[in-house]
PDB file of C-alpha atoms in Angstrom:
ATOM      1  CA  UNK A   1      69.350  97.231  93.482  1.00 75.00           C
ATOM      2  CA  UNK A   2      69.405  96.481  96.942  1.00 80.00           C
ATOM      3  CA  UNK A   3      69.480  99.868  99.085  1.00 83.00           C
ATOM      4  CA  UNK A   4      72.388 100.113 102.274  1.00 84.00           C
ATOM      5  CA  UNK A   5      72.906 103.187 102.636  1.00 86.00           C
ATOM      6  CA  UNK A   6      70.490 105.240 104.949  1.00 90.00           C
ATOM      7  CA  UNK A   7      69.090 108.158 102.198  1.00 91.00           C
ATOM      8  CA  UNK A   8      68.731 110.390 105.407  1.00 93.00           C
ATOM      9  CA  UNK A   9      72.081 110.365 107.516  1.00 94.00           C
ATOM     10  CA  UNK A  10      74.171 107.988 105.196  1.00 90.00           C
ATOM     11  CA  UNK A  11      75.124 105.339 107.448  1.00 88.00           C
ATOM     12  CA  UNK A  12      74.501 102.057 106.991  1.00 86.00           C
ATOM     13  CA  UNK A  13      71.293 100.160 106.691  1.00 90.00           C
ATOM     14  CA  UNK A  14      70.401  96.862 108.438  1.00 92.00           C
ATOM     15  CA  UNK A  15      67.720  93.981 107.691  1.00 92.00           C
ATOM     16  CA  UNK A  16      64.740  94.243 109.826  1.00 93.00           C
ATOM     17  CA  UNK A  17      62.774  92.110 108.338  1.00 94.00           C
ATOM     18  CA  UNK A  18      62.736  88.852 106.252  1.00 93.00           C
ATOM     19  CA  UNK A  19      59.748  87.110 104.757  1.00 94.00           C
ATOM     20  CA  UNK A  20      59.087  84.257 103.624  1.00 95.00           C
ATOM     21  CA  UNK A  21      56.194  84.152 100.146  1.00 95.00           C
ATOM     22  CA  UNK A  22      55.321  80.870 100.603  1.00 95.00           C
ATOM     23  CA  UNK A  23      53.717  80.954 104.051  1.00 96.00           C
ATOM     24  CA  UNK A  24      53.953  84.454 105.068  1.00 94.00           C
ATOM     25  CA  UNK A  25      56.261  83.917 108.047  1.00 96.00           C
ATOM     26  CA  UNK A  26      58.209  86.833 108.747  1.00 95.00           C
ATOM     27  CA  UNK A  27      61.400  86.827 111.014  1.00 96.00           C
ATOM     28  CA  UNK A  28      62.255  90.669 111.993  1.00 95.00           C
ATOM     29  CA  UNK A  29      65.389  91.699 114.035  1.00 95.00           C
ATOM     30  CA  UNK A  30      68.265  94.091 113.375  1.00 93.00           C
ATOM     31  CA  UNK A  31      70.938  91.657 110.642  1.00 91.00           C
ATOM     32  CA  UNK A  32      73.820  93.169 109.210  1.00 88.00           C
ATOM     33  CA  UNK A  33      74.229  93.393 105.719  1.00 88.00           C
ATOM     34  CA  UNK A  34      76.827  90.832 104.599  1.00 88.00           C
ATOM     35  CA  UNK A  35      79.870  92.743 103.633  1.00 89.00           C
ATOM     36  CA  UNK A  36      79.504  91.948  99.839  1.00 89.00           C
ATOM     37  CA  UNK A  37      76.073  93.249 100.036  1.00 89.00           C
ATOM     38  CA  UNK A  38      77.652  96.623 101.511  1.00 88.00           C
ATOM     39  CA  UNK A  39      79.522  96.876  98.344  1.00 90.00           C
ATOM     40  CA  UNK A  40      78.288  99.205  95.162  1.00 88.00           C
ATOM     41  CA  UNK A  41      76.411  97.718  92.395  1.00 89.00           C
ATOM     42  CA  UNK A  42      79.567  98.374  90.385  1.00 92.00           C
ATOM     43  CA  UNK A  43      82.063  96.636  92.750  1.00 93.00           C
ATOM     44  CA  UNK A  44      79.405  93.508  93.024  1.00 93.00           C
ATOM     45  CA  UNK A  45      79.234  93.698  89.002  1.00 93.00           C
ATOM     46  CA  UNK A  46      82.769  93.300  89.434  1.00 95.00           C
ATOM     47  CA  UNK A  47      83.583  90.752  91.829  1.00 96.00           C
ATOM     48  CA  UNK A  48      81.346  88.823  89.463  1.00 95.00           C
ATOM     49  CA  UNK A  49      82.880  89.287  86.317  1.00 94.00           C
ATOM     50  CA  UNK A  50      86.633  88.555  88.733  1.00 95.00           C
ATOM     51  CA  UNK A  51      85.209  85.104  89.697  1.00 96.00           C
ATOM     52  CA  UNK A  52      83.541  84.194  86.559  1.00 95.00           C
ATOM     53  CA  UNK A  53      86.921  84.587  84.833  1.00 95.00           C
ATOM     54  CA  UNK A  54      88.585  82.741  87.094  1.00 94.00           C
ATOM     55  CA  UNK A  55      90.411  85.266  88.749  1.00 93.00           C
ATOM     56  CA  UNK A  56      92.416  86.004  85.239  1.00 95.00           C
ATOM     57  CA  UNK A  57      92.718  89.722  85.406  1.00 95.00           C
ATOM     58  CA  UNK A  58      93.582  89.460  81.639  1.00 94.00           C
ATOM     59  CA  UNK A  59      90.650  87.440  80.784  1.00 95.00           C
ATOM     60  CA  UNK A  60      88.956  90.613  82.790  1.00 95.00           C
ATOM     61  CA  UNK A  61      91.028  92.830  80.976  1.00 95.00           C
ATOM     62  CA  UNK A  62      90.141  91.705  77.424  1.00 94.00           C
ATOM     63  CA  UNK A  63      86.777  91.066  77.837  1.00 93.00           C
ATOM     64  CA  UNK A  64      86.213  95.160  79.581  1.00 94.00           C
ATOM     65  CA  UNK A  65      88.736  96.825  77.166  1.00 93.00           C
ATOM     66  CA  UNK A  66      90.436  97.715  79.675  1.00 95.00           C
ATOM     67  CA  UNK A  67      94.442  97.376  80.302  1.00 97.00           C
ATOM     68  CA  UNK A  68      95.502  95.396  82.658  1.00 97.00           C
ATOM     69  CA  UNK A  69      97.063  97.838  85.459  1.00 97.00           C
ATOM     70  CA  UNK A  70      93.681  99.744  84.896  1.00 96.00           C
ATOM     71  CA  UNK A  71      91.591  96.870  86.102  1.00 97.00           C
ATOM     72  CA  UNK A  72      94.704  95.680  88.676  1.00 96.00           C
ATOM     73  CA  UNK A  73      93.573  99.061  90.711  1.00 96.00           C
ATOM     74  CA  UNK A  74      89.800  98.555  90.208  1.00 96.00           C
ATOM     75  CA  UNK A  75      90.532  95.020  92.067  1.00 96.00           C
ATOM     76  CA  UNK A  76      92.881  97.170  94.185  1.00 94.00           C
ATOM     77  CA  UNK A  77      90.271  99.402  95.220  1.00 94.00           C
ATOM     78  CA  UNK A  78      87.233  97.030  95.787  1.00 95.00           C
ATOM     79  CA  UNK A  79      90.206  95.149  98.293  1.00 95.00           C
ATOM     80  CA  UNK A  80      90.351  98.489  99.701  1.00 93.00           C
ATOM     81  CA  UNK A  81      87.068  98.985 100.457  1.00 92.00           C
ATOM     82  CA  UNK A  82      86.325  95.216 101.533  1.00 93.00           C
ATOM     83  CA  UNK A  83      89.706  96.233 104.431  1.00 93.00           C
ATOM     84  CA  UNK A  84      87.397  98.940 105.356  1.00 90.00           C
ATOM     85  CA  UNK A  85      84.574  97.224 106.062  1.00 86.00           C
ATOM     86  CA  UNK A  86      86.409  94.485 108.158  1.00 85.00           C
ATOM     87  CA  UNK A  87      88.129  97.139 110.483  1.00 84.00           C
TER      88      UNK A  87
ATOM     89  CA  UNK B   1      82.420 106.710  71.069  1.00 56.00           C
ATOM     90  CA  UNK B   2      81.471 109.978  72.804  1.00 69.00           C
ATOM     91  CA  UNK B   3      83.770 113.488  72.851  1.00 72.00           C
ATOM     92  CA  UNK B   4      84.606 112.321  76.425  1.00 72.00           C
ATOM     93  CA  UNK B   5      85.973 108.735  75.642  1.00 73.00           C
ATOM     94  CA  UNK B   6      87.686 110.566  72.381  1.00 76.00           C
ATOM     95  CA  UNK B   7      88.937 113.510  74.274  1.00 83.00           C
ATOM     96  CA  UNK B   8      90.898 110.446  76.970  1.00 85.00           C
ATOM     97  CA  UNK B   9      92.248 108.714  74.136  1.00 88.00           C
ATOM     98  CA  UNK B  10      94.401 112.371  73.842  1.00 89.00           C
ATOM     99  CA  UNK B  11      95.551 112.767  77.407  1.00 91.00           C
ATOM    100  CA  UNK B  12      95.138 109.188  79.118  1.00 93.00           C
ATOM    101  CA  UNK B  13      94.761 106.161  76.854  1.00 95.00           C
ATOM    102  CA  UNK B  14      96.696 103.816  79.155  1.00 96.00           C
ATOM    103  CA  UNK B  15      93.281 103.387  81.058  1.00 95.00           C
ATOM    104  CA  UNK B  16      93.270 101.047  77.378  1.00 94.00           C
ATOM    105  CA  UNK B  17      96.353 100.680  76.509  1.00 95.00           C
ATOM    106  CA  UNK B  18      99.718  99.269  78.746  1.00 95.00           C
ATOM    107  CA  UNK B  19     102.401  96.557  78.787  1.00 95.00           C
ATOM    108  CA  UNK B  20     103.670  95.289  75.428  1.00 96.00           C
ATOM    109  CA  UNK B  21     101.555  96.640  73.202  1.00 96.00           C
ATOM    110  CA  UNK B  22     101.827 100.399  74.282  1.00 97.00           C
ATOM    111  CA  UNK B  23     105.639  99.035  74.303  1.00 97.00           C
ATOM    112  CA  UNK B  24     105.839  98.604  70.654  1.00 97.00           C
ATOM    113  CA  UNK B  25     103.900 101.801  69.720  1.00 97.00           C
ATOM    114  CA  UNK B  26     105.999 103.979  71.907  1.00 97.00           C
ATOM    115  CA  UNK B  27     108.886 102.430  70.811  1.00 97.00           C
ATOM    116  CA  UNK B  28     108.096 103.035  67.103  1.00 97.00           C
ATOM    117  CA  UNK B  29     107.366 106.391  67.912  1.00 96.00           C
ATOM    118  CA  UNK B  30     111.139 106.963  69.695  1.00 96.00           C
ATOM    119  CA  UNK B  31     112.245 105.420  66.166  1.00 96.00           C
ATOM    120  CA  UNK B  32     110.907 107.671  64.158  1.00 96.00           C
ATOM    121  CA  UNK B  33     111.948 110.601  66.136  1.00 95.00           C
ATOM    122  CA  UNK B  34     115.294 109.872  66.031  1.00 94.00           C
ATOM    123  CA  UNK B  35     114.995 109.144  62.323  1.00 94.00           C
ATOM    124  CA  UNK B  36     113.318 112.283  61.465  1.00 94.00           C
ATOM    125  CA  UNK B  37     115.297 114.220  64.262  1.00 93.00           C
ATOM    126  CA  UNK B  38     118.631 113.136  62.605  1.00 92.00           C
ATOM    127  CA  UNK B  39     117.215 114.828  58.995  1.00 91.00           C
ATOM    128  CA  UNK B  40     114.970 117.564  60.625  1.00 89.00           C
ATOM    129  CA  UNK B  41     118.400 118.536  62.643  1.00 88.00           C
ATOM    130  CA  UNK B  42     115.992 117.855  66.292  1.00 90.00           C
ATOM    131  CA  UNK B  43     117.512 116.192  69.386  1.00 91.00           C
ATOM    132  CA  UNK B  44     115.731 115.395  72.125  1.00 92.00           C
ATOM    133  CA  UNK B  45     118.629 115.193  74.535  1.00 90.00           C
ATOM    134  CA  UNK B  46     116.902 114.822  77.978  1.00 91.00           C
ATOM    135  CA  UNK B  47     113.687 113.465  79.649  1.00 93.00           C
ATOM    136  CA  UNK B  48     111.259 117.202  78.988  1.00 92.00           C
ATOM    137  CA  UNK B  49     114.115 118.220  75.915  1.00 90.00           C
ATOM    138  CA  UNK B  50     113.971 119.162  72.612  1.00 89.00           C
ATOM    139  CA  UNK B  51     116.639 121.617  70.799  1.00 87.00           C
ATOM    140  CA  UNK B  52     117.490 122.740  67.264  1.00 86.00           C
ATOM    141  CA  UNK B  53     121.103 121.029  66.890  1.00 83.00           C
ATOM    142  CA  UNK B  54     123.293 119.686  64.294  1.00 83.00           C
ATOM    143  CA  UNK B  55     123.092 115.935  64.295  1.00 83.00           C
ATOM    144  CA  UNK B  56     123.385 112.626  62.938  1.00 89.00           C
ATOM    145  CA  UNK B  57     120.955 109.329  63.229  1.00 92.00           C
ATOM    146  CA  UNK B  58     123.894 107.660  65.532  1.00 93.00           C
ATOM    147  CA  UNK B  59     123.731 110.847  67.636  1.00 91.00           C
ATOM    148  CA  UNK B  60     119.607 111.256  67.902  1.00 93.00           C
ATOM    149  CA  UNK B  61     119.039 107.501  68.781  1.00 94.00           C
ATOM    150  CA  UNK B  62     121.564 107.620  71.322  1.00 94.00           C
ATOM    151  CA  UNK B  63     119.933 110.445  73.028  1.00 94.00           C
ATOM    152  CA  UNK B  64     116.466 108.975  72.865  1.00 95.00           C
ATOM    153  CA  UNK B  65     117.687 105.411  73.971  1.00 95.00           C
ATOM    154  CA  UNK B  66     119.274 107.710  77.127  1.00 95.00           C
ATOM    155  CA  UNK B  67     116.107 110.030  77.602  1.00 95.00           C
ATOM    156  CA  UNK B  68     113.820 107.055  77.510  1.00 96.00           C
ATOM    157  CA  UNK B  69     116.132 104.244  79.862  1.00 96.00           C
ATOM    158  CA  UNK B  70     116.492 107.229  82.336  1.00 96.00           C
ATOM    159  CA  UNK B  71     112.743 108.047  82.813  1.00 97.00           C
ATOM    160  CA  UNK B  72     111.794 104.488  82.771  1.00 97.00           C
ATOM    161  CA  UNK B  73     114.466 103.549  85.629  1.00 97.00           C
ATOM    162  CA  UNK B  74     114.061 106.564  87.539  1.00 97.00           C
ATOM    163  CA  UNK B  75     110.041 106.566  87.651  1.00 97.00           C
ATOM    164  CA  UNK B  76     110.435 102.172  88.164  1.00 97.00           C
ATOM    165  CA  UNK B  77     112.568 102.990  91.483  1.00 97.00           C
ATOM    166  CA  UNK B  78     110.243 105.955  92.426  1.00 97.00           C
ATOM    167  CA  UNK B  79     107.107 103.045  92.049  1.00 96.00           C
ATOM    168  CA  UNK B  80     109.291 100.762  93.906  1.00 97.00           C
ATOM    169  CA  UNK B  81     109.524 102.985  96.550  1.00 96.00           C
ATOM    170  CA  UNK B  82     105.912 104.091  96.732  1.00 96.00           C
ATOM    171  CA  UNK B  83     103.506 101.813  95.210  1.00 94.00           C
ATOM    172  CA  UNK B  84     102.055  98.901  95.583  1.00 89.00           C
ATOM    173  CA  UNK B  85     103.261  95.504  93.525  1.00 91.00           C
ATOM    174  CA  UNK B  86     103.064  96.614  89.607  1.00 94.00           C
ATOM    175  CA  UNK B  87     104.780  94.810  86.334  1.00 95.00           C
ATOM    176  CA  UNK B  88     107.595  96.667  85.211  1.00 97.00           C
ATOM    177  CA  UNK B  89     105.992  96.113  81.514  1.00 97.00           C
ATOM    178  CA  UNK B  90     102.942  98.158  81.911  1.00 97.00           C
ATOM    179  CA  UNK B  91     105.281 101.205  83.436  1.00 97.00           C
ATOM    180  CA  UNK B  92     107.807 100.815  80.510  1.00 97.00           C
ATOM    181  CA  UNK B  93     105.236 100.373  78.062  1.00 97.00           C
ATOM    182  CA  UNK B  94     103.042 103.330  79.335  1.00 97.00           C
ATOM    183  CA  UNK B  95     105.979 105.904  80.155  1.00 97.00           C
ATOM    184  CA  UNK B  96     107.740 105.094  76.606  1.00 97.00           C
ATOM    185  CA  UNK B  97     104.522 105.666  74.647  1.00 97.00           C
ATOM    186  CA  UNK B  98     104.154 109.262  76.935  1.00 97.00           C
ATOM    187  CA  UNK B  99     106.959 110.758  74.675  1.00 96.00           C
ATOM    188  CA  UNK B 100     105.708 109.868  71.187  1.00 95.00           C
ATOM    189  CA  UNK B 101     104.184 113.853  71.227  1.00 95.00           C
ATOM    190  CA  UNK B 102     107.367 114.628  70.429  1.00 94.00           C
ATOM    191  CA  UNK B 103     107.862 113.050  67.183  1.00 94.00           C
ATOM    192  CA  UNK B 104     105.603 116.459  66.463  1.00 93.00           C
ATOM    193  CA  UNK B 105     108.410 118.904  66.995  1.00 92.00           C
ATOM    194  CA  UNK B 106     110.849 116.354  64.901  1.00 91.00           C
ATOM    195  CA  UNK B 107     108.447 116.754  62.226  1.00 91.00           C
ATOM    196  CA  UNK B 108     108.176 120.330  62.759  1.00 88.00           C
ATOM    197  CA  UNK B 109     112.182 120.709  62.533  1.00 83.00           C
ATOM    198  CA  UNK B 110     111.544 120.380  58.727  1.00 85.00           C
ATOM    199  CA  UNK B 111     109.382 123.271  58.589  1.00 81.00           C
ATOM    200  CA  UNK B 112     111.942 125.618  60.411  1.00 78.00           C
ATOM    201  CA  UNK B 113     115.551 126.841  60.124  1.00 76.00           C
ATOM    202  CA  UNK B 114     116.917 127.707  63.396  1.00 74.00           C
ATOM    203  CA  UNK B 115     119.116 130.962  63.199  1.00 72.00           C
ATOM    204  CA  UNK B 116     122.530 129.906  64.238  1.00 74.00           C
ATOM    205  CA  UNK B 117     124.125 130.905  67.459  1.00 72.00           C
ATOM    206  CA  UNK B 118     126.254 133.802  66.251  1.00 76.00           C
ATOM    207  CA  UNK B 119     123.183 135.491  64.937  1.00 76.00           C
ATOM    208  CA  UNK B 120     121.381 134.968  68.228  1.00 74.00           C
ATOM    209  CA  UNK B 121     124.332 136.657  70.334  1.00 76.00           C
ATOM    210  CA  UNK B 122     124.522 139.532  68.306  1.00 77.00           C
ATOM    211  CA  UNK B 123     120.794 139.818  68.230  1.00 76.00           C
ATOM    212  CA  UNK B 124     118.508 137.583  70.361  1.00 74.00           C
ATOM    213  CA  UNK B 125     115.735 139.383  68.796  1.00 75.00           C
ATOM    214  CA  UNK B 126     116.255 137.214  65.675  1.00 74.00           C
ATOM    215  CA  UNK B 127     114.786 134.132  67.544  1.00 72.00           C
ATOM    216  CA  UNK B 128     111.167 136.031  67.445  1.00 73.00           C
ATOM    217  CA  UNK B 129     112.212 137.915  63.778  1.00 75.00           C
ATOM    218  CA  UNK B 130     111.958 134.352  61.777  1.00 76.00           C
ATOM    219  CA  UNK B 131     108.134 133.059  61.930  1.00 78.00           C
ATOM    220  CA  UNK B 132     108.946 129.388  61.127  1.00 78.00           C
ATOM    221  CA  UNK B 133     111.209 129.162  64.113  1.00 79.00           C
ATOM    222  CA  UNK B 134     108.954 131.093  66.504  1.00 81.00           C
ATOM    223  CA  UNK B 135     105.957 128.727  65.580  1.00 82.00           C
ATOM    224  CA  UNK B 136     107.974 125.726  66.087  1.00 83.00           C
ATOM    225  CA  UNK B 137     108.814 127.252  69.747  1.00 83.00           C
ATOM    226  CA  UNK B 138     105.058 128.403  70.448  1.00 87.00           C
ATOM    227  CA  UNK B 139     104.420 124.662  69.716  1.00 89.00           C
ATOM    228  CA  UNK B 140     107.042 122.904  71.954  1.00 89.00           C
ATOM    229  CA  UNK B 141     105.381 123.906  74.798  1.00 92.00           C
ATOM    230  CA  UNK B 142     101.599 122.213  74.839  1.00 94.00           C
ATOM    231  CA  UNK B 143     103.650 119.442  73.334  1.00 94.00           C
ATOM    232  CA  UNK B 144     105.928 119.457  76.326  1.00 94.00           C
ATOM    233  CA  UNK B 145     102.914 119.926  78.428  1.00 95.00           C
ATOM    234  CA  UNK B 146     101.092 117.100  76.640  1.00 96.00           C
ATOM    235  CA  UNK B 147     103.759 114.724  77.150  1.00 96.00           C
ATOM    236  CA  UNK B 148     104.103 115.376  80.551  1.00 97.00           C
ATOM    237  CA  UNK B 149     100.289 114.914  81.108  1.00 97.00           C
ATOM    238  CA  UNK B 150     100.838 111.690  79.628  1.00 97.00           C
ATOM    239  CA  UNK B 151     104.026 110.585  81.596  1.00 97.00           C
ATOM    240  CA  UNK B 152     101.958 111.549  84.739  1.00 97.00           C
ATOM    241  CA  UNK B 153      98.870 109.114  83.463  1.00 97.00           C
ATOM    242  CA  UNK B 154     101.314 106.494  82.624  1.00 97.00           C
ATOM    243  CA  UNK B 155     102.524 106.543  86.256  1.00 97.00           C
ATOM    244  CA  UNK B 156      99.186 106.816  87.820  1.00 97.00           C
ATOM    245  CA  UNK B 157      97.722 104.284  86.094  1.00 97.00           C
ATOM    246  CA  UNK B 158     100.715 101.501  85.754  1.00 97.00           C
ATOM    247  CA  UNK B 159     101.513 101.978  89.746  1.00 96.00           C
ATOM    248  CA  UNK B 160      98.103 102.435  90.976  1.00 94.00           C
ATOM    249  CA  UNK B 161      98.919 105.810  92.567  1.00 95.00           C
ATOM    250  CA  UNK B 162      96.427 108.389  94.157  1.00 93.00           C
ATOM    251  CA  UNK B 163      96.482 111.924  95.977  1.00 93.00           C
ATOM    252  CA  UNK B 164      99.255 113.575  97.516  1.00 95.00           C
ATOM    253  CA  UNK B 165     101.755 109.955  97.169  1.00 95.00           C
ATOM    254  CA  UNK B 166     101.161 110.350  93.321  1.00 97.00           C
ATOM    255  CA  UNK B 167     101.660 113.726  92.694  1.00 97.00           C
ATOM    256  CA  UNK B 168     104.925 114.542  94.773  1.00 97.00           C
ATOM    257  CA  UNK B 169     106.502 111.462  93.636  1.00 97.00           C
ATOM    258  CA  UNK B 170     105.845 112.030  90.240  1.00 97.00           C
ATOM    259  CA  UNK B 171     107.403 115.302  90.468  1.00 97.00           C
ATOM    260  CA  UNK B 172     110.373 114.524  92.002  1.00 97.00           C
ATOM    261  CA  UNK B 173     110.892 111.326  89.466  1.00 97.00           C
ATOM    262  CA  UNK B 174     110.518 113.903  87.012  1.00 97.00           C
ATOM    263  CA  UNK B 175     113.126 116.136  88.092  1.00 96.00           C
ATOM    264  CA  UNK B 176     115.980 113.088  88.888  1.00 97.00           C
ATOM    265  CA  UNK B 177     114.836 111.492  85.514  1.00 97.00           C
ATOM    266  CA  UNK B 178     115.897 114.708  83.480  1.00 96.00           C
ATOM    267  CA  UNK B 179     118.940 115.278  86.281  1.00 96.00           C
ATOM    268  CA  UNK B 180     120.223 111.671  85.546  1.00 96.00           C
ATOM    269  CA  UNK B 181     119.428 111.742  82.065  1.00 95.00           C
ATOM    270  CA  UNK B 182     121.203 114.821  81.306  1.00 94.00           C
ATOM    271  CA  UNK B 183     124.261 113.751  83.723  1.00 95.00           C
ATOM    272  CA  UNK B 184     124.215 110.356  81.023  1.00 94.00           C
ATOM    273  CA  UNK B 185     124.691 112.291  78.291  1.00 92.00           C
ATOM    274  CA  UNK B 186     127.373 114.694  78.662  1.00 89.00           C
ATOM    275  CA  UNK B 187     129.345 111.639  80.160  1.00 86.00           C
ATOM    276  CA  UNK B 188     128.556 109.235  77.606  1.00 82.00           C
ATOM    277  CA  UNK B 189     128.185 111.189  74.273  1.00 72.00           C
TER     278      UNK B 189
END
């Protein structure tokens, strides 16, 4: 899994550097993570599954054995932490 | 299935179970204790109640129908009021299926013959004299407390409540759902 946070102070990581295998170029800098990238494994798992199933919460529901209200606030709190990120 | 998983089927199982299905259950379960209330002589007249009381299956489905409509329309306008969008369905479901522990104490009602109330003036000492009877009170409270733990999962979980919001909210609810409850039944019945 791709690392973001910073195992030190906690904040968040950047991209300094992106290489290509084919020739070796590398292009470094300082890129932000894209915000889905800043999410947990567990959120991105999630988003995933929410997509795949065509945003039918219970299609998401059944296939998770779930209920539905339980995986309502798991969507609820992935929103939450997607606001977050924006602000 | 580990202890864990097991051990939330007891207190929270509306992480798995909501809407229409935990409808039906919870519904069954308010039929039966009314059915075995009316012949176990156990009336559950209020949101949290449960008394020894001379009865009939008219009487003990009328007081569960009231108990249950008032905690399901107080703790719906309480979710209104503090939640987020949620389907009605999933509360009533969840909240009705909270009081199935008490279809223990109608059970227990068979196992125990409450003294009646001229014995308990003259000597309230009788209440703790009579084993059967001071069981079947020992027991009403974790099942009071276990029904309340599940009323208070039911809430969380079917309005998507958290921290502070969740917790006074659900104890207010709980107080104006036995208030209005009990204010239904001594003008109705």
């Amino acid at each position: 899994m791709l690392p973001t946070i910073c195992p030190s102070c906690h904040e968040q990581l950047n991209v300094t550097c992106l290489k290509c295998d084919h020739c070796g170029t590398e292009v470094k800098g300082s890129f932000e993570l894209p915000l889905l990238a800043r999410l947990s494994d567990a959120d991105q798992q999630f988003i995933l599954r929410f997509v795949k199933s065509s945003g039918s919460l219970k299609e998401m529901a059944a296939q998770l054995k779930l209920s539905y209200p339980t995986v309502r606030n798991l969507l609820n709190d992935v929103i939450q932490k997607i606001d977050a990120y924006e602000r | 299935m580990n202890a864990e998983k097991s051990f939330e089927w007891i207190y929270n199982p509306f992480t798995r179970l909501a809407g229409w299905t935990a409808l039906g259950l919870g519904l069954l379960a308010a039929l039966l204790m009314a059915g075995f209330g009316a012949y176990s002589q156990v009336v559950f007249d209020g949101v949290i109640d449960v008394h020894f009381q001379s009865t009939d299956l008219v009487n003990t489905l009328s007081l569960v129908g009231i108990s249950l409509a008032s905690l399901i329309v107080v703790f719906w306008l309480a979710g209104l009021i503090v939640a987020k969008p949620f389907r009605f369905i999933d509360l009533a479901g969840t909240l009705t299926l909270a009081k199935a522990p008490f279809l223990i104490m109608a059970l227990t009602g068979f196992l125990a013959t409450p003294p009646d109330m001229e014995s308990i003036l003259n000597n309230p000492m009788v209440i703790v004299q009579d084993p059967g009877f001071l069981g079947v009170l020992i027991l009403s409270l974790p099942v009071m407390v276990w029904s309340i733990v599940l009323m208070h999962n039911a809430y969380k979980v079917s309005c998507g409540l958290k921290g502070s919001t969740l917790t006074i909210s659900f104890i207010i609810a709980l107080f104006v759902a036995e208030a209005v409850s009990k204010l239904l039944i001594y003008n109705i019945l």
